[in-house]
Amino acid sequence: MQVVLPLPGNEPMAASLAGALGAPLGGLETRRFPDGESYVRLLSDVAGREVILVCTLAAPDEQFLRLVFAARTARELGAASVTLVAPYLAYMRQDKRFQSGEAVTSSHFADLISKEVDRLITVDPHLHRHKALAEIYRIPAVALHAAPLLADWIKCEVERPIIIGPDIESEQWVSDVAGRAGAPYVVLQKERHGDRSVEVAVSDLNTWRDRQPVLIDDIVSSGRTMIEASQGLIAQGLKRPVCLAVHALFVEDAFTRLSELAQRIVSTDCVPHPSNLISVGRLIAEALRRET
Ligand code: R5P
């Protein structure tokens, strides 16, 4: 028997998973004490059950302690197992010590999560220098892929698309989406100079001028990657792009700035955002059923 418990902000995804699984949607009460510490209380009976904690990790520093407290309390109260469903998995991009003294947070975060839950289910984690979650996670960690969902959306919504990846890292999902959508693809060259500073070199795309560019990236954070790529496409006389993201972090003014360039911005609901149009709920529910 399962019970689905949402961490704050994850109620819609948890409700959709509970519905798809036919499992009860449990409750978790959380609040901040005046000094900022977290209060956590499980409102559901978890004894003997598989507890599914739903917690996308777009704000990991804010969520992490509450997640740990919830997972530990579930165990203390007799949960048979604790599964973390984190549609967006944080701390995957600092996967190397680029400068001396830097923390390789992808590995440290993986170690912390591995100590707290029995298994992890996530969607399109940013695997670049780590080729698989198993390299850093010590628990069963399932990486699901949104590519089929993105491809289906493109097939329904975009006429004569040309799929564009903004950097070499994006080739893995861009080629997959393009193949499924039956569309050509190109990958641009990106150089990152800082957190909010990137340069994207756009090769000659003249042959694709009559096509609708669809820019795809796994994560949009500061938005600089998508913004620079969009500007480069428009400067070459291509149509304003449709921008598609798996994880819509859109920090600060990223969404407003990209909206000025894009024809449309669409994302999956891995991270709740007004641009969410593609649901990963069924994908995750199927994985939960399969892996149980
Ligand atoms: C990293 O290479 C990722 O695939 C994204 O391109 C990156 O995280 C986007 O970040 P930002 O929106 O801050 O440019």
XYZ file of C-alpha atoms and ligand atoms in Angstrom:
306
model
C 0.000 0.000 0.000
C 1.303 3.408 -0.977
C 0.662 6.899 0.330
C 1.638 10.042 -1.586
C 2.847 13.020 0.451
C 3.561 16.393 -1.167
C 6.190 18.781 0.129
C 4.988 22.426 -0.107
C 4.391 23.519 -3.707
C 4.049 19.949 -4.991
C 0.361 19.405 -4.264
C -0.885 19.318 -7.907
C 1.753 16.773 -8.992
C 1.124 14.674 -5.865
C -2.636 14.711 -6.480
C -2.131 13.635 -10.072
C 0.195 10.791 -9.020
C -2.143 9.642 -6.259
C -5.040 9.632 -8.750
C -3.063 7.677 -11.352
C -1.840 5.150 -8.766
C -5.150 4.822 -6.962
C -3.222 5.607 -3.776
C -4.342 7.933 -0.991
C -3.068 11.518 -1.083
C -1.647 12.150 2.352
C -0.947 15.401 4.111
C 2.159 17.062 5.418
C 1.996 20.138 7.591
C 4.973 22.449 7.400
C 5.632 25.962 8.598
C 8.474 28.173 9.650
C 9.113 29.019 13.261
C 9.747 32.745 13.843
C 13.499 32.123 13.692
C 13.208 30.437 10.288
C 13.524 26.829 11.451
C 11.191 24.277 9.846
C 8.249 22.547 11.521
C 7.165 19.299 9.848
C 4.278 17.004 10.790
C 2.974 13.972 8.910
C -0.822 14.045 8.877
C -1.261 10.548 7.444
C -0.706 7.062 8.747
C 2.465 5.739 7.133
C 3.044 2.539 9.143
C 3.777 -0.372 6.827
C 3.293 1.744 3.692
C 5.472 2.792 0.813
C 5.700 6.544 1.328
C 6.092 8.560 -1.869
C 7.433 12.011 -1.064
C 6.846 14.420 -3.959
C 9.327 17.250 -3.949
C 10.623 18.918 -7.071
C 13.957 20.473 -6.200
C 13.852 23.839 -7.965
C 14.546 25.550 -4.629
C 16.703 22.824 -3.097
C 18.233 24.766 -0.233
C 14.768 25.776 0.963
C 13.242 22.293 0.560
C 16.046 19.976 1.583
C 15.771 20.049 5.393
C 11.995 19.687 5.300
C 12.436 16.726 2.991
C 14.926 15.107 5.367
C 12.655 15.690 8.363
C 9.677 14.199 6.489
C 11.652 11.151 5.300
C 13.131 10.457 8.743
C 9.779 10.890 10.484
C 8.122 8.511 8.018
C 10.719 5.870 8.864
C 10.392 6.451 12.617
C 6.643 5.971 12.244
C 7.094 2.629 10.526
C 7.047 3.366 6.774
C 8.003 0.254 4.800
C 10.045 2.389 2.396
C 10.491 5.986 1.300
C 10.577 6.958 -2.378
C 11.482 10.470 -3.461
C 9.786 11.721 -6.621
C 11.771 14.805 -7.616
C 10.673 15.711 -11.161
C 13.505 18.264 -11.212
C 16.712 17.084 -9.597
C 18.916 19.912 -8.373
C 22.670 20.226 -8.066
C 23.487 18.286 -11.216
C 25.386 21.025 -13.038
C 28.396 21.493 -10.732
C 29.734 18.085 -11.742
C 33.397 19.022 -11.735
C 35.879 21.118 -9.758
C 36.333 23.856 -12.372
C 38.438 25.977 -10.000
C 40.555 24.825 -7.083
C 38.656 24.564 -3.826
C 35.192 24.307 -5.387
C 32.677 21.829 -3.966
C 31.537 19.242 -6.516
C 27.962 19.608 -5.327
C 26.449 17.027 -7.695
C 28.252 14.290 -5.744
C 27.695 15.803 -2.280
C 23.982 16.301 -2.907
C 23.661 12.753 -4.276
C 25.332 11.441 -1.143
C 22.953 13.397 1.114
C 19.824 12.227 -0.727
C 21.089 8.627 -0.848
C 21.245 8.596 2.961
C 17.642 9.707 3.388
C 15.448 7.792 0.926
C 15.310 4.276 -0.509
C 14.921 5.256 -4.147
C 14.673 8.269 -6.398
C 12.572 8.927 -9.473
C 13.342 11.999 -11.555
C 12.945 13.383 -15.075
C 15.821 14.338 -17.370
C 18.487 15.025 -14.765
C 21.331 17.117 -16.199
C 23.720 14.294 -17.024
C 26.788 15.721 -18.685
C 30.093 14.685 -17.187
C 28.256 12.116 -15.045
C 26.821 9.716 -17.598
C 24.340 8.038 -15.240
C 22.815 8.756 -11.842
C 24.305 5.471 -10.604
C 27.746 7.119 -10.756
C 26.824 9.366 -7.833
C 23.610 7.983 -6.241
C 23.910 4.923 -3.991
C 20.182 4.104 -4.136
C 18.122 2.929 -7.123
C 17.726 6.155 -9.119
C 15.443 6.187 -12.131
C 15.890 8.874 -14.795
C 12.783 9.255 -16.942
C 12.805 11.099 -20.258
C 10.410 13.779 -21.431
C 11.563 13.530 -25.081
C 8.513 11.493 -26.252
C 6.187 14.043 -24.641
C 8.047 17.000 -26.191
C 8.016 15.300 -29.592
C 4.256 14.624 -29.363
C 3.632 18.266 -28.462
C 5.720 19.476 -31.425
C 3.949 17.110 -33.828
C 0.564 18.518 -32.751
C 1.487 22.199 -32.441
C 4.313 23.116 -34.824
C 4.295 23.005 -38.625
C 7.577 22.256 -40.395
C 9.795 22.492 -37.306
C 13.572 22.680 -37.216
C 14.721 21.545 -33.778
C 17.602 23.538 -32.314
C 19.789 22.737 -29.327
C 21.647 25.708 -27.860
C 24.795 23.807 -26.891
C 26.574 20.495 -27.299
C 25.143 19.157 -24.015
C 21.646 19.461 -25.450
C 22.378 17.141 -28.385
C 21.344 14.057 -26.349
C 17.714 15.176 -25.961
C 17.474 17.349 -29.093
C 18.433 14.436 -31.371
C 15.970 12.180 -29.556
C 13.095 14.678 -29.830
C 13.892 15.449 -33.486
C 13.946 11.745 -34.386
C 10.586 11.143 -32.727
C 9.052 14.284 -34.290
C 10.464 13.425 -37.728
C 12.205 16.811 -37.928
C 15.757 17.894 -38.732
C 17.935 19.302 -35.956
C 21.016 21.455 -35.455
C 23.097 22.114 -32.376
C 24.659 25.524 -31.699
C 27.891 26.317 -29.867
C 27.727 27.911 -26.433
C 30.428 29.395 -24.275
C 29.564 30.258 -20.691
C 31.487 33.134 -19.132
C 29.556 33.361 -15.861
C 26.247 32.531 -14.145
C 24.409 35.151 -16.185
C 26.724 35.501 -19.147
C 26.788 33.168 -22.136
C 27.665 33.511 -25.798
C 25.931 31.364 -28.394
C 27.449 31.069 -31.857
C 24.814 30.373 -34.502
C 26.109 28.606 -37.603
C 24.679 29.460 -41.033
C 21.042 28.340 -40.880
C 19.920 29.880 -44.156
C 18.631 26.576 -45.512
C 16.112 26.391 -42.658
C 14.576 29.856 -43.124
C 11.192 28.502 -44.158
C 10.989 26.293 -41.055
C 9.740 27.123 -37.560
C 12.682 27.026 -35.115
C 11.977 25.087 -31.923
C 14.686 25.734 -29.340
C 14.920 22.958 -26.761
C 16.876 22.868 -23.519
C 16.631 20.759 -20.394
C 16.830 23.679 -17.959
C 16.050 27.369 -18.313
C 17.488 29.131 -15.291
C 18.790 32.681 -15.884
C 17.393 32.303 -19.405
C 20.617 33.618 -20.933
C 21.167 30.465 -23.005
C 17.704 30.621 -24.601
C 17.838 34.422 -24.955
C 21.225 34.442 -26.698
C 20.225 31.556 -28.961
C 16.906 33.237 -29.840
C 18.658 36.501 -30.671
C 21.123 34.653 -32.895
C 18.330 32.909 -34.816
C 16.348 36.110 -35.303
C 19.483 37.968 -36.432
C 19.838 35.377 -39.211
C 16.342 36.088 -40.455
C 14.725 32.967 -39.000
C 11.255 33.097 -37.448
C 10.911 33.867 -33.753
C 11.505 30.524 -32.007
C 9.161 28.350 -30.041
C 11.118 27.733 -26.814
C 10.628 24.378 -25.125
C 12.083 23.467 -21.725
C 11.831 20.445 -19.501
C 12.630 22.331 -16.292
C 11.226 25.869 -16.174
C 13.226 27.502 -13.393
C 13.030 30.968 -15.015
C 14.762 32.943 -12.274
C 14.551 36.734 -11.917
C 13.313 38.406 -15.152
C 14.225 35.458 -17.416
C 10.656 34.688 -18.483
C 9.809 38.319 -19.332
C 12.992 38.770 -21.327
C 12.582 35.545 -23.257
C 8.888 36.335 -23.905
C 10.005 39.417 -25.865
C 11.870 37.161 -28.321
C 10.005 33.878 -28.429
C 6.883 33.118 -30.384
C 5.814 30.766 -27.595
C 7.386 29.385 -24.412
C 6.278 25.948 -23.293
C 7.525 23.669 -20.522
C 6.716 20.459 -18.713
C 5.255 20.588 -15.223
C 8.432 19.196 -13.610
C 8.710 22.670 -12.058
C 5.414 24.521 -11.572
C 5.407 27.617 -13.852
C 2.860 29.513 -15.984
C 4.509 28.081 -19.135
C 3.653 24.458 -18.127
C 1.670 22.762 -20.876
C 3.148 19.267 -20.966
C 2.404 16.964 -18.056
C 4.877 14.365 -16.821
C 2.435 12.935 -14.251
C 1.528 9.835 -16.251
C 5.189 9.152 -17.100
C 6.097 9.205 -13.390
C 3.041 7.189 -12.346
C 3.920 4.479 -14.882
C 7.459 4.331 -13.486
C 6.150 4.079 -9.922
C 3.904 1.180 -10.964
C 6.665 -0.539 -12.933
C 9.320 -0.235 -10.257
C 7.130 -1.226 -7.309
C 23.403 23.601 -19.084
O 24.222 23.426 -19.932
C 21.947 23.426 -19.317
O 21.704 22.462 -20.298
C 21.249 24.727 -19.680
O 21.663 25.148 -20.956
C 21.560 25.799 -18.683
O 21.381 25.312 -17.393
C 20.683 27.000 -18.907
O 21.021 27.963 -17.966
P 20.661 29.488 -18.173
O 19.190 29.589 -18.409
O 21.061 30.140 -16.880
O 21.465 29.989 -19.325
